[in-house]
Short mmCIF file of C-alpha atoms in Angstrom, two decimals:
data_model
loop_
_atom_site.label_atom_id
_atom_site.label_comp_id
_atom_site.label_asym_id
_atom_site.label_seq_id
_atom_site.Cartn_x
_atom_site.Cartn_y
_atom_site.Cartn_z
CA MET W 994 -1.42 11.87 -15.68
CA SER W 995 0.35 9.43 -12.39
CA PHE W 996 0.95 5.38 -11.34
CA THR W 997 2.65 3.47 -9.03
CA THR W 998 4.64 0.91 -10.56
CA ASP W 999 8.57 0.49 -11.14
CA TYR W 1000 9.42 2.41 -14.36
CA ASN W 1001 11.92 4.24 -15.56
CA LYS W 1002 12.99 6.80 -18.59
CA THR W 1003 11.40 4.67 -21.21
CA THR W 1004 8.14 3.62 -19.23
CA VAL W 1005 7.19 7.12 -19.10
CA ASN W 1006 7.85 7.71 -22.35
CA LEU W 1007 6.30 5.04 -23.54
CA PHE W 1008 3.18 5.80 -21.79
CA LEU W 1009 3.16 9.61 -23.31
CA GLU W 1010 3.72 8.24 -26.86
CA GLY W 1011 1.01 5.80 -26.05
CA MET W 1012 -1.22 8.86 -25.23
CA ASP W 1013 -0.39 10.65 -28.67
CA LYS W 1014 -0.81 7.45 -30.36
CA TRP W 1015 -4.99 7.46 -28.53
CA ASP W 1016 -5.26 11.88 -28.63
CA ILE W 1017 -5.60 11.30 -24.66
CA SER W 1018 -4.85 14.61 -23.92
CA VAL W 1019 -2.23 14.76 -21.20
CA ASP W 1020 -1.09 18.47 -19.62
CA VAL W 1021 0.67 17.56 -17.02
CA PHE W 1022 3.42 14.37 -15.88
CA HIS W 1023 3.46 13.13 -12.99
CA TYR W 1024 5.71 11.34 -11.10
CA ASP W 1025 4.92 9.13 -8.18
CA CYS W 1026 7.08 8.35 -4.67
CA PHE W 1027 9.52 5.36 -6.78
CA TRP W 1028 11.20 9.10 -9.09
CA GLN W 1029 13.26 9.46 -5.89
CA LYS W 1030 15.90 6.41 -4.64
CA ALA W 1031 13.78 3.75 -1.99
CA PHE W 1032 13.89 5.07 1.78
CA HIS W 1033 15.71 8.62 0.74
CA TRP W 1034 12.19 10.17 -0.26
CA CYS W 1035 12.74 13.70 0.44
CA ASP W 1036 16.50 13.97 -0.26
CA TYR W 1037 14.67 15.53 -3.87
CA ILE W 1038 17.23 13.27 -6.31
CA PHE W 1039 16.21 10.71 -8.79
CA ASP W 1040 17.21 7.69 -8.34
CA GLU W 1041 20.25 7.49 -10.70
CA VAL W 1042 19.32 3.84 -11.33
CA TYR W 1043 16.30 4.31 -13.11
CA PHE W 1044 16.96 8.01 -14.25
CA LEU W 1045 20.30 7.98 -15.85
CA ASP W 1046 19.92 11.39 -17.04
CA PRO W 1047 16.41 13.02 -15.45
CA GLY W 1048 17.66 16.92 -15.93
CA ALA W 1049 17.92 16.20 -19.40
CA GLN W 1050 14.14 14.22 -19.89
CA LEU W 1051 12.63 17.42 -18.06
CA ALA W 1052 14.06 19.27 -20.20
CA ARG W 1053 13.14 17.13 -23.32
CA LEU W 1054 9.24 16.06 -21.71
CA LYS W 1055 9.20 20.91 -20.76
CA ALA W 1056 9.79 20.97 -25.05
CA GLN W 1057 7.04 18.42 -25.58
CA GLY W 1058 4.54 21.09 -23.77
CA TYR W 1059 4.21 18.75 -20.66
CA HIS W 1060 4.15 20.23 -17.37
CA ILE W 1061 6.37 18.12 -14.71
CA SER W 1062 4.72 17.43 -11.27
CA VAL W 1063 6.54 14.85 -8.89
CA TRP W 1064 5.30 13.18 -5.40
CA LEU W 1065 6.80 14.70 -2.40
CA ASN W 1066 6.29 12.72 1.12
CA PRO W 1067 5.75 14.27 3.66
CA TYR W 1068 8.04 13.35 5.97
CA ILE W 1069 11.40 12.38 6.05
CA ALA W 1070 12.91 9.44 5.20
CA GLN W 1071 15.18 6.83 7.16
CA GLU W 1072 17.99 6.39 4.95
CA SER W 1073 17.67 10.35 3.46
CA GLU W 1074 21.12 12.29 4.21
CA ILE W 1075 18.65 14.88 6.57
CA PHE W 1076 17.11 12.19 9.22
CA ALA W 1077 18.94 12.82 12.02
#
């Protein structure tokens, strides 16, 4: 499942709870491009403004049986520490 809006931990939880409520099977949750800070794509770090404790959320989702996928960009963004 994927969506491209501004989202955070609460949005992810509500989305998955809604799918469960409607008895819609979800095996994989995909974090789309906005899981990282703007212009820091390819730093591979969750945006701490929207995801305060991503490790805990990922562990919880895995414990619930979800597989996790994240959007990876095929380029290095301007504000990334590895941009030269």
